[in-house]
PDB file of C-alpha atoms and ligand atoms in Angstrom:
ATOM      1  CA  MET A1112      23.824  85.591   7.090  1.00 96.00           C
ATOM      2  CA  ILE A1113      27.254  87.151   8.418  1.00 98.00           C
ATOM      3  CA  THR A1114      26.224  91.206  10.128  1.00 98.00           C
ATOM      4  CA  ARG A1115      28.595  93.904   9.760  1.00 98.00           C
ATOM      5  CA  LYS A1116      28.529  96.110  12.617  1.00 98.00           C
ATOM      6  CA  SER A1117      28.743  99.419  12.327  1.00 98.00           C
ATOM      7  CA  ARG A1118      31.222 101.852  14.654  1.00 98.00           C
ATOM      8  CA  TYR A1119      28.614 101.967  17.567  1.00 98.00           C
ATOM      9  CA  GLU A1120      27.554  98.468  18.010  1.00 98.00           C
ATOM     10  CA  ILE A1121      31.510  97.354  17.661  1.00 99.00           C
ATOM     11  CA  ASN A1122      31.778 100.171  20.676  1.00 98.00           C
ATOM     12  CA  LEU A1123      29.585  98.914  22.243  1.00 99.00           C
ATOM     13  CA  MET A1124      31.305  95.617  21.913  1.00 99.00           C
ATOM     14  CA  LYS A1125      34.056  97.007  22.946  1.00 98.00           C
ATOM     15  CA  SER A1126      32.335  98.033  26.447  1.00 98.00           C
ATOM     16  CA  ALA A1127      31.066  94.692  27.193  1.00 99.00           C
ATOM     17  CA  GLY A1128      34.853  93.564  25.625  1.00 99.00           C
ATOM     18  CA  SER A1129      36.195  95.178  29.088  1.00 98.00           C
ATOM     19  CA  ILE A1130      34.584  93.874  31.148  1.00 99.00           C
ATOM     20  CA  VAL A1131      34.721  89.931  30.483  1.00 99.00           C
ATOM     21  CA  ALA A1132      38.514  91.182  30.361  1.00 99.00           C
ATOM     22  CA  GLU A1133      37.346  92.627  33.783  1.00 98.00           C
ATOM     23  CA  VAL A1134      36.123  89.367  35.142  1.00 99.00           C
ATOM     24  CA  HIS A1135      39.199  87.434  33.980  1.00 99.00           C
ATOM     25  CA  ASN A1136      41.681  89.890  35.203  1.00 98.00           C
ATOM     26  CA  THR A1137      40.033  89.326  39.152  1.00 98.00           C
ATOM     27  CA  LEU A1138      39.188  85.683  38.006  1.00 98.00           C
ATOM     28  CA  LYS A1139      43.162  85.281  37.709  1.00 98.00           C
ATOM     29  CA  GLU A1140      44.321  86.142  40.978  1.00 98.00           C
ATOM     30  CA  LEU A1141      41.430  83.328  42.075  1.00 98.00           C
ATOM     31  CA  ILE A1142      42.555  80.953  40.888  1.00 98.00           C
ATOM     32  CA  MET A1143      44.213  78.870  43.431  1.00 98.00           C
ATOM     33  CA  PRO A1144      43.754  75.805  45.093  1.00 98.00           C
ATOM     34  CA  GLY A1145      41.213  74.795  46.966  1.00 98.00           C
ATOM     35  CA  VAL A1146      39.090  76.910  45.448  1.00 98.00           C
ATOM     36  CA  SER A1147      35.578  75.539  44.416  1.00 98.00           C
ATOM     37  CA  THR A1148      34.580  77.109  40.445  1.00 99.00           C
ATOM     38  CA  TYR A1149      30.913  77.992  41.878  1.00 98.00           C
ATOM     39  CA  GLU A1150      33.034  80.550  44.143  1.00 98.00           C
ATOM     40  CA  LEU A1151      34.536  82.043  40.857  1.00 99.00           C
ATOM     41  CA  ASP A1152      31.300  81.125  39.044  1.00 99.00           C
ATOM     42  CA  GLU A1153      29.381  83.658  41.492  1.00 98.00           C
ATOM     43  CA  ILE A1154      32.292  86.502  41.727  1.00 98.00           C
ATOM     44  CA  ALA A1155      31.876  87.058  37.920  1.00 99.00           C
ATOM     45  CA  GLU A1156      28.412  87.058  37.879  1.00 99.00           C
ATOM     46  CA  LYS A1157      28.562  90.332  40.107  1.00 99.00           C
ATOM     47  CA  ILE A1158      31.371  91.872  38.211  1.00 99.00           C
ATOM     48  CA  ILE A1159      29.080  92.093  35.452  1.00 99.00           C
ATOM     49  CA  LEU A1160      26.570  92.410  36.549  1.00 99.00           C
ATOM     50  CA  LYS A1161      28.125  95.626  38.635  1.00 98.00           C
ATOM     51  CA  ASN A1162      29.134  97.301  35.261  1.00 98.00           C
ATOM     52  CA  LYS A1163      25.303  97.146  34.239  1.00 98.00           C
ATOM     53  CA  ALA A1164      25.664  94.252  31.876  1.00 99.00           C
ATOM     54  CA  ILE A1165      24.248  90.773  31.643  1.00 98.00           C
ATOM     55  CA  PRO A1166      25.885  87.107  32.089  1.00 99.00           C
ATOM     56  CA  ALA A1167      25.924  86.160  27.982  1.00 98.00           C
ATOM     57  CA  PHE A1168      25.250  82.284  29.520  1.00 98.00           C
ATOM     58  CA  LYS A1169      23.525  81.818  32.087  1.00 98.00           C
ATOM     59  CA  GLY A1170      19.727  80.579  30.717  1.00 98.00           C
ATOM     60  CA  TYR A1171      21.107  80.318  27.217  1.00 98.00           C
ATOM     61  CA  HIS A1172      19.420  76.842  25.914  1.00 97.00           C
ATOM     62  CA  GLY A1173      19.476  76.392  29.966  1.00 98.00           C
ATOM     63  CA  TYR A1174      22.800  77.071  30.070  1.00 98.00           C
ATOM     64  CA  PRO A1175      23.108  77.101  34.401  1.00 98.00           C
ATOM     65  CA  ALA A1176      25.941  79.402  35.116  1.00 99.00           C
ATOM     66  CA  THR A1177      27.997  82.906  34.338  1.00 99.00           C
ATOM     67  CA  ILE A1178      31.202  81.143  33.303  1.00 99.00           C
ATOM     68  CA  CYS A1179      32.569  78.118  32.236  1.00 99.00           C
ATOM     69  CA  ALA A1180      34.858  76.518  33.822  1.00 99.00           C
ATOM     70  CA  SER A1181      36.803  72.994  32.589  1.00 99.00           C
ATOM     71  CA  ILE A1182      39.227  71.712  34.321  1.00 99.00           C
ATOM     72  CA  ASN A1183      42.212  68.997  32.807  1.00 99.00           C
ATOM     73  CA  GLU A1184      40.655  66.731  30.016  1.00 99.00           C
ATOM     74  CA  LYS A1185      36.797  69.009  30.307  1.00 98.00           C
ATOM     75  CA  VAL A1186      37.177  70.753  26.961  1.00 98.00           C
ATOM     76  CA  VAL A1187      34.925  73.706  27.670  1.00 98.00           C
ATOM     77  CA  HIS A1188      31.145  74.026  29.202  1.00 98.00           C
ATOM     78  CA  GLY A1189      32.230  72.445  32.423  1.00 98.00           C
ATOM     79  CA  ILE A1190      29.496  73.544  34.497  1.00 98.00           C
ATOM     80  CA  PRO A1191      30.396  75.622  38.389  1.00 98.00           C
ATOM     81  CA  SER A1192      30.077  73.472  41.025  1.00 98.00           C
ATOM     82  CA  LYS A1193      30.089  73.877  44.549  1.00 98.00           C
ATOM     83  CA  GLU A1194      31.489  70.318  44.586  1.00 98.00           C
ATOM     84  CA  THR A1195      34.464  70.914  42.133  1.00 98.00           C
ATOM     85  CA  PHE A1196      37.711  72.248  43.765  1.00 98.00           C
ATOM     86  CA  LEU A1197      40.950  73.397  41.994  1.00 98.00           C
ATOM     87  CA  GLU A1198      44.226  71.440  42.897  1.00 98.00           C
ATOM     88  CA  GLU A1199      47.286  72.475  42.427  1.00 98.00           C
ATOM     89  CA  GLY A1200      49.060  71.056  38.332  1.00 98.00           C
ATOM     90  CA  ASP A1201      45.225  71.233  36.903  1.00 99.00           C
ATOM     91  CA  ILE A1202      44.361  73.479  34.272  1.00 99.00           C
ATOM     92  CA  ILE A1203      41.429  75.365  34.526  1.00 99.00           C
ATOM     93  CA  SER A1204      39.508  76.944  31.431  1.00 98.00           C
ATOM     94  CA  ILE A1205      37.528  80.055  32.243  1.00 99.00           C
ATOM     95  CA  ASP A1206      34.968  81.170  29.756  1.00 99.00           C
ATOM     96  CA  VAL A1207      33.105  84.782  29.935  1.00 98.00           C
ATOM     97  CA  GLY A1208      29.843  86.425  27.659  1.00 99.00           C
ATOM     98  CA  ALA A1209      28.888  89.505  28.844  1.00 99.00           C
ATOM     99  CA  VAL A1210      25.883  91.923  26.656  1.00 99.00           C
ATOM    100  CA  TYR A1211      25.951  94.980  27.064  1.00 99.00           C
ATOM    101  CA  LYS A1212      23.577  97.946  25.584  1.00 98.00           C
ATOM    102  CA  GLY A1213      21.961  94.528  23.720  1.00 98.00           C
ATOM    103  CA  MET A1214      25.931  93.689  21.932  1.00 99.00           C
ATOM    104  CA  VAL A1215      27.743  90.748  23.124  1.00 99.00           C
ATOM    105  CA  GLY A1216      31.713  90.111  23.929  1.00 98.00           C
ATOM    106  CA  ASP A1217      32.686  86.248  24.931  1.00 98.00           C
ATOM    107  CA  SER A1218      36.913  85.631  25.303  1.00 98.00           C
ATOM    108  CA  ALA A1219      38.492  82.161  27.831  1.00 99.00           C
ATOM    109  CA  LEU A1220      41.622  81.921  28.647  1.00 98.00           C
ATOM    110  CA  THR A1221      43.130  78.306  30.216  1.00 99.00           C
ATOM    111  CA  HIS A1222      45.414  78.997  33.965  1.00 98.00           C
ATOM    112  CA  PRO A1223      47.339  76.756  35.384  1.00 98.00           C
ATOM    113  CA  VAL A1224      46.280  76.054  38.800  1.00 98.00           C
ATOM    114  CA  GLY A1225      49.746  76.436  40.897  1.00 98.00           C
ATOM    115  CA  HIS A1226      52.850  75.242  39.574  1.00 98.00           C
ATOM    116  CA  ILE A1227      51.843  72.797  36.585  1.00 98.00           C
ATOM    117  CA  THR A1228      54.282  70.051  34.375  1.00 98.00           C
ATOM    118  CA  GLY A1229      55.897  71.355  31.447  1.00 98.00           C
ATOM    119  CA  GLU A1230      54.310  69.850  29.171  1.00 98.00           C
ATOM    120  CA  LEU A1231      50.536  71.673  30.447  1.00 99.00           C
ATOM    121  CA  LYS A1232      52.592  75.149  30.300  1.00 98.00           C
ATOM    122  CA  GLN A1233      53.449  74.003  26.363  1.00 98.00           C
ATOM    123  CA  LEU A1234      50.055  72.965  25.956  1.00 99.00           C
ATOM    124  CA  LEU A1235      49.083  76.432  26.899  1.00 99.00           C
ATOM    125  CA  GLU A1236      51.243  78.752  25.370  1.00 98.00           C
ATOM    126  CA  VAL A1237      51.054  76.384  22.027  1.00 99.00           C
ATOM    127  CA  THR A1238      47.131  77.196  22.394  1.00 99.00           C
ATOM    128  CA  ASN A1239      47.527  81.207  23.657  1.00 99.00           C
ATOM    129  CA  ARG A1240      49.343  81.435  20.000  1.00 99.00           C
ATOM    130  CA  ALA A1241      47.330  79.855  17.609  1.00 99.00           C
ATOM    131  CA  LEU A1242      44.515  82.108  18.661  1.00 99.00           C
ATOM    132  CA  PHE A1243      46.971  85.105  18.143  1.00 99.00           C
ATOM    133  CA  ASP A1244      48.981  83.033  15.305  1.00 99.00           C
ATOM    134  CA  ALA A1245      44.184  83.905  13.653  1.00 99.00           C
ATOM    135  CA  ILE A1246      44.255  87.448  14.368  1.00 99.00           C
ATOM    136  CA  GLU A1247      46.954  88.185  12.464  1.00 98.00           C
ATOM    137  CA  LYS A1248      44.317  86.741  10.046  1.00 99.00           C
ATOM    138  CA  MET A1249      41.060  88.798  10.522  1.00 99.00           C
ATOM    139  CA  VAL A1250      41.812  91.373   7.497  1.00 98.00           C
ATOM    140  CA  ALA A1251      39.176  92.168   5.492  1.00 98.00           C
ATOM    141  CA  GLY A1252      39.786  89.932   2.043  1.00 98.00           C
ATOM    142  CA  ASN A1253      41.133  87.285   3.604  1.00 98.00           C
ATOM    143  CA  ARG A1254      39.164  84.056   2.739  1.00 98.00           C
ATOM    144  CA  LEU A1255      38.256  82.942   6.683  1.00 99.00           C
ATOM    145  CA  TYR A1256      38.705  79.020   6.758  1.00 98.00           C
ATOM    146  CA  GLU A1257      41.680  79.193   4.412  1.00 98.00           C
ATOM    147  CA  THR A1258      43.755  81.766   6.401  1.00 98.00           C
ATOM    148  CA  VAL A1259      42.373  82.089  10.055  1.00 99.00           C
ATOM    149  CA  SER A1260      41.585  78.114  10.108  1.00 99.00           C
ATOM    150  CA  ALA A1261      44.803  77.437   8.526  1.00 99.00           C
ATOM    151  CA  ALA A1262      46.455  79.421  11.154  1.00 99.00           C
ATOM    152  CA  ILE A1263      45.175  77.166  13.457  1.00 99.00           C
ATOM    153  CA  GLU A1264      45.526  74.074  12.084  1.00 99.00           C
ATOM    154  CA  ASP A1265      48.905  75.061  11.108  1.00 99.00           C
ATOM    155  CA  ARG A1266      49.898  75.729  14.858  1.00 99.00           C
ATOM    156  CA  ALA A1267      48.378  71.956  16.481  1.00 99.00           C
ATOM    157  CA  ASN A1268      50.152  70.284  14.073  1.00 98.00           C
ATOM    158  CA  LEU A1269      53.988  71.675  14.264  1.00 98.00           C
ATOM    159  CA  HIS A1270      53.254  70.221  18.471  1.00 98.00           C
ATOM    160  CA  GLY A1271      50.815  67.279  17.639  1.00 98.00           C
ATOM    161  CA  TYR A1272      47.984  68.344  19.781  1.00 99.00           C
ATOM    162  CA  GLY A1273      44.841  66.929  18.304  1.00 98.00           C
ATOM    163  CA  ILE A1274      42.471  69.558  17.594  1.00 98.00           C
ATOM    164  CA  VAL A1275      38.583  68.993  18.261  1.00 98.00           C
ATOM    165  CA  LYS A1276      36.289  69.453  15.938  1.00 97.00           C
ATOM    166  CA  GLN A1277      33.112  69.502  16.770  1.00 97.00           C
ATOM    167  CA  TYR A1278      33.152  73.301  18.298  1.00 98.00           C
ATOM    168  CA  GLY A1279      34.845  76.463  17.206  1.00 98.00           C
ATOM    169  CA  GLY A1280      34.458  79.666  16.627  1.00 98.00           C
ATOM    170  CA  HIS A1281      31.145  82.266  15.237  1.00 98.00           C
ATOM    171  CA  GLY A1282      30.225  84.989  15.058  1.00 99.00           C
ATOM    172  CA  VAL A1283      29.282  86.955  17.226  1.00 99.00           C
ATOM    173  CA  GLY A1284      27.258  90.755  17.960  1.00 98.00           C
ATOM    174  CA  LYS A1285      23.455  90.760  18.883  1.00 98.00           C
ATOM    175  CA  ALA A1286      23.462  87.409  19.527  1.00 98.00           C
ATOM    176  CA  MET A1287      26.509  85.140  21.135  1.00 98.00           C
ATOM    177  CA  HIS A1288      26.130  82.915  17.904  1.00 98.00           C
ATOM    178  CA  GLU A1289      25.930  84.243  14.530  1.00 98.00           C
ATOM    179  CA  ASP A1290      27.627  83.011  11.076  1.00 98.00           C
ATOM    180  CA  PRO A1291      29.616  82.467  10.331  1.00 98.00           C
ATOM    181  CA  PHE A1292      30.613  79.054  11.959  1.00 98.00           C
ATOM    182  CA  LEU A1293      34.528  79.213  12.690  1.00 99.00           C
ATOM    183  CA  TYR A1294      36.424  75.748  11.995  1.00 98.00           C
ATOM    184  CA  ASN A1295      39.276  75.489  13.784  1.00 98.00           C
ATOM    185  CA  PHE A1296      40.886  73.519  10.597  1.00 98.00           C
ATOM    186  CA  ARG A1297      40.862  73.632   6.471  1.00 98.00           C
ATOM    187  CA  THR A1298      37.776  72.343   5.376  1.00 97.00           C
ATOM    188  CA  GLY A1299      38.925  72.496   1.545  1.00 97.00           C
ATOM    189  CA  ASP A1300      36.234  74.963   1.680  1.00 98.00           C
ATOM    190  CA  PRO A1301      38.179  78.355   1.411  1.00 98.00           C
ATOM    191  CA  GLY A1302      35.566  80.463   3.304  1.00 98.00           C
ATOM    192  CA  PRO A1303      33.355  83.196   3.130  1.00 98.00           C
ATOM    193  CA  GLU A1304      35.591  86.645   2.278  1.00 98.00           C
ATOM    194  CA  LEU A1305      35.889  89.023   5.647  1.00 98.00           C
ATOM    195  CA  LYS A1306      35.145  92.460   5.194  1.00 98.00           C
ATOM    196  CA  THR A1307      35.346  94.917   7.340  1.00 98.00           C
ATOM    197  CA  GLY A1308      32.801  95.713  10.514  1.00 98.00           C
ATOM    198  CA  MET A1309      32.646  91.577  10.359  1.00 99.00           C
ATOM    199  CA  VAL A1310      33.310  90.582  14.198  1.00 99.00           C
ATOM    200  CA  ILE A1311      34.150  86.636  15.074  1.00 99.00           C
ATOM    201  CA  ALA A1312      34.855  84.966  18.265  1.00 99.00           C
ATOM    202  CA  ILE A1313      38.430  82.747  17.681  1.00 99.00           C
ATOM    203  CA  GLU A1314      38.671  79.756  19.922  1.00 98.00           C
ATOM    204  CA  PRO A1315      40.868  77.188  19.410  1.00 98.00           C
ATOM    205  CA  MET A1316      40.447  73.823  21.382  1.00 99.00           C
ATOM    206  CA  PHE A1317      43.183  71.684  21.519  1.00 99.00           C
ATOM    207  CA  ASN A1318      44.023  68.268  23.736  1.00 99.00           C
ATOM    208  CA  LEU A1319      47.651  66.899  24.809  1.00 98.00           C
ATOM    209  CA  GLY A1320      46.511  63.373  22.719  1.00 98.00           C
ATOM    210  CA  THR A1321      43.971  63.298  20.444  1.00 98.00           C
ATOM    211  CA  GLY A1322      41.395  65.534  19.740  1.00 98.00           C
ATOM    212  CA  ALA A1323      38.159  62.924  20.135  1.00 98.00           C
ATOM    213  CA  VAL A1324      35.680  64.485  22.761  1.00 98.00           C
ATOM    214  CA  HIS A1325      32.133  63.197  24.493  1.00 98.00           C
ATOM    215  CA  VAL A1326      29.906  65.501  26.151  1.00 98.00           C
ATOM    216  CA  LEU A1327      29.009  64.487  29.601  1.00 98.00           C
ATOM    217  CA  GLU A1328      25.470  62.651  31.349  1.00 98.00           C
ATOM    218  CA  ASP A1329      24.795  66.997  32.393  1.00 98.00           C
ATOM    219  CA  ASN A1330      24.462  67.435  28.702  1.00 98.00           C
ATOM    220  CA  TRP A1331      27.030  70.295  28.932  1.00 98.00           C
ATOM    221  CA  THR A1332      30.334  69.059  30.166  1.00 98.00           C
ATOM    222  CA  VAL A1333      31.972  68.518  27.316  1.00 98.00           C
ATOM    223  CA  VAL A1334      35.673  65.626  27.553  1.00 99.00           C
ATOM    224  CA  THR A1335      38.500  64.151  25.792  1.00 99.00           C
ATOM    225  CA  ASP A1336      37.559  60.642  24.867  1.00 99.00           C
ATOM    226  CA  ASP A1337      41.225  59.874  26.192  1.00 98.00           C
ATOM    227  CA  GLY A1338      41.335  61.686  29.207  1.00 98.00           C
ATOM    228  CA  ARG A1339      43.932  63.745  28.381  1.00 98.00           C
ATOM    229  CA  PRO A1340      43.847  67.494  29.517  1.00 99.00           C
ATOM    230  CA  SER A1341      42.942  69.993  26.553  1.00 99.00           C
ATOM    231  CA  ALA A1342      43.049  73.768  26.088  1.00 99.00           C
ATOM    232  CA  HIS A1343      41.086  76.919  25.574  1.00 99.00           C
ATOM    233  CA  PHE A1344      41.574  80.212  24.156  1.00 99.00           C
ATOM    234  CA  GLU A1345      39.384  83.485  22.364  1.00 99.00           C
ATOM    235  CA  HIS A1346      38.819  86.296  22.083  1.00 99.00           C
ATOM    236  CA  THR A1347      36.800  88.557  20.117  1.00 99.00           C
ATOM    237  CA  VAL A1348      37.859  90.229  16.908  1.00 99.00           C
ATOM    238  CA  HIS A1349      36.353  92.669  14.385  1.00 99.00           C
ATOM    239  CA  VAL A1350      37.944  93.004  11.068  1.00 99.00           C
ATOM    240  CA  SER A1351      38.814  97.031  11.097  1.00 98.00           C
ATOM    241  CA  ASN A1352      39.631  99.479   8.519  1.00 98.00           C
ATOM    242  CA  ASP A1353      43.195  99.012  10.234  1.00 98.00           C
ATOM    243  CA  GLY A1354      43.310  95.270  10.584  1.00 98.00           C
ATOM    244  CA  PRO A1355      42.622  93.143  13.052  1.00 98.00           C
ATOM    245  CA  GLU A1356      40.909  94.719  16.266  1.00 98.00           C
ATOM    246  CA  ILE A1357      40.643  92.903  19.800  1.00 99.00           C
ATOM    247  CA  LEU A1358      37.152  93.290  21.148  1.00 99.00           C
ATOM    248  CA  THR A1359      38.189  91.484  24.607  1.00 98.00           C
ATOM    249  CA  LEU A1360      40.549  93.154  26.365  1.00 97.00           C
TER     250      LEU A1360
HETATM  251  N1  MF3 B2002      32.704  80.547  24.619  1.00 97.13           N
HETATM  252  C1  MF3 B2002      31.327  79.718  24.229  1.00 97.13           C
HETATM  253  C2  MF3 B2002      31.065  79.935  23.266  1.00 97.13           C
HETATM  254  O1  MF3 B2002      30.839  80.510  22.134  1.00 97.13           O
HETATM  255  C3  MF3 B2002      30.715  79.452  25.794  1.00 97.13           C
HETATM  256  C4  MF3 B2002      29.083  79.263  25.902  1.00 97.13           C
HETATM  257  S1  MF3 B2002      28.349  78.774  26.724  1.00 97.13           S
HETATM  258  C5  MF3 B2002      26.704  78.584  26.905  1.00 97.13           C
HETATM  259  O2  MF3 B2002      30.334  78.904  22.498  1.00 97.13           O
HETATM  260  F1  MF3 B2002      26.516  77.757  27.910  1.00 97.13           F
HETATM  261  F2  MF3 B2002      26.875  79.947  26.860  1.00 97.13           F
HETATM  262  F3  MF3 B2002      26.351  77.833  26.081  1.00 97.13           F
HETATM  263 CO1   CO B2003      32.214  81.734  22.297  1.00 97.13          CO
END
């Protein structure tokens, strides 16, 4: 069942979303060679707690940290570690969720570490662009898969990027993962009709190589099969009366 949020709930989700945005803005300045992903995680948790919110990921199916920190060929769900240090030329996806007064905000973005190649720069720009193409389609009356999913697929295809198919976006609200699941490609099914009050976390994951991925021994980290880099961008988006409204700014 796809829930529709009240104005009150949307306002709480905006608060959760602005806390998540504060984490992203702070971490962005700290991303540089030599920093460990564990340090980034500690700072993220402090910011969330200071804002009277709760990290949404910690403890979720046993996930051990506040952020997911996924470097290069790691797609999503990379676990922060004292032994993992950022290096010049890396790209790192930071994914953060916060619960404020019972409502979740969820967003991710991929940063360059120092100078990166033109090929990687383009991968980041295009994946982010796909997210915004998709956000534009978050309009009441649209069918989710034939508009939002299709926009993501089209952007990847323009550049020949691999689309990760086993993971995708999701409804979000009281729970981090609610209906509907959002494919990052066309399925043939037009998908559910968008209605005002629906909120969906949109999260394209594009690979320089093929879309094939697998999960590491830690049972969390998703990596590309071919070892080539992957980018990930995410916002929590509300279908409002006035069109798409990003709650994680
Ligand atoms: N943004 C991710 C998602 O929507 C984060 C979940 S990580 C987890 O699936 F550890 F909490 F599972
Ligand atoms: Co998400």
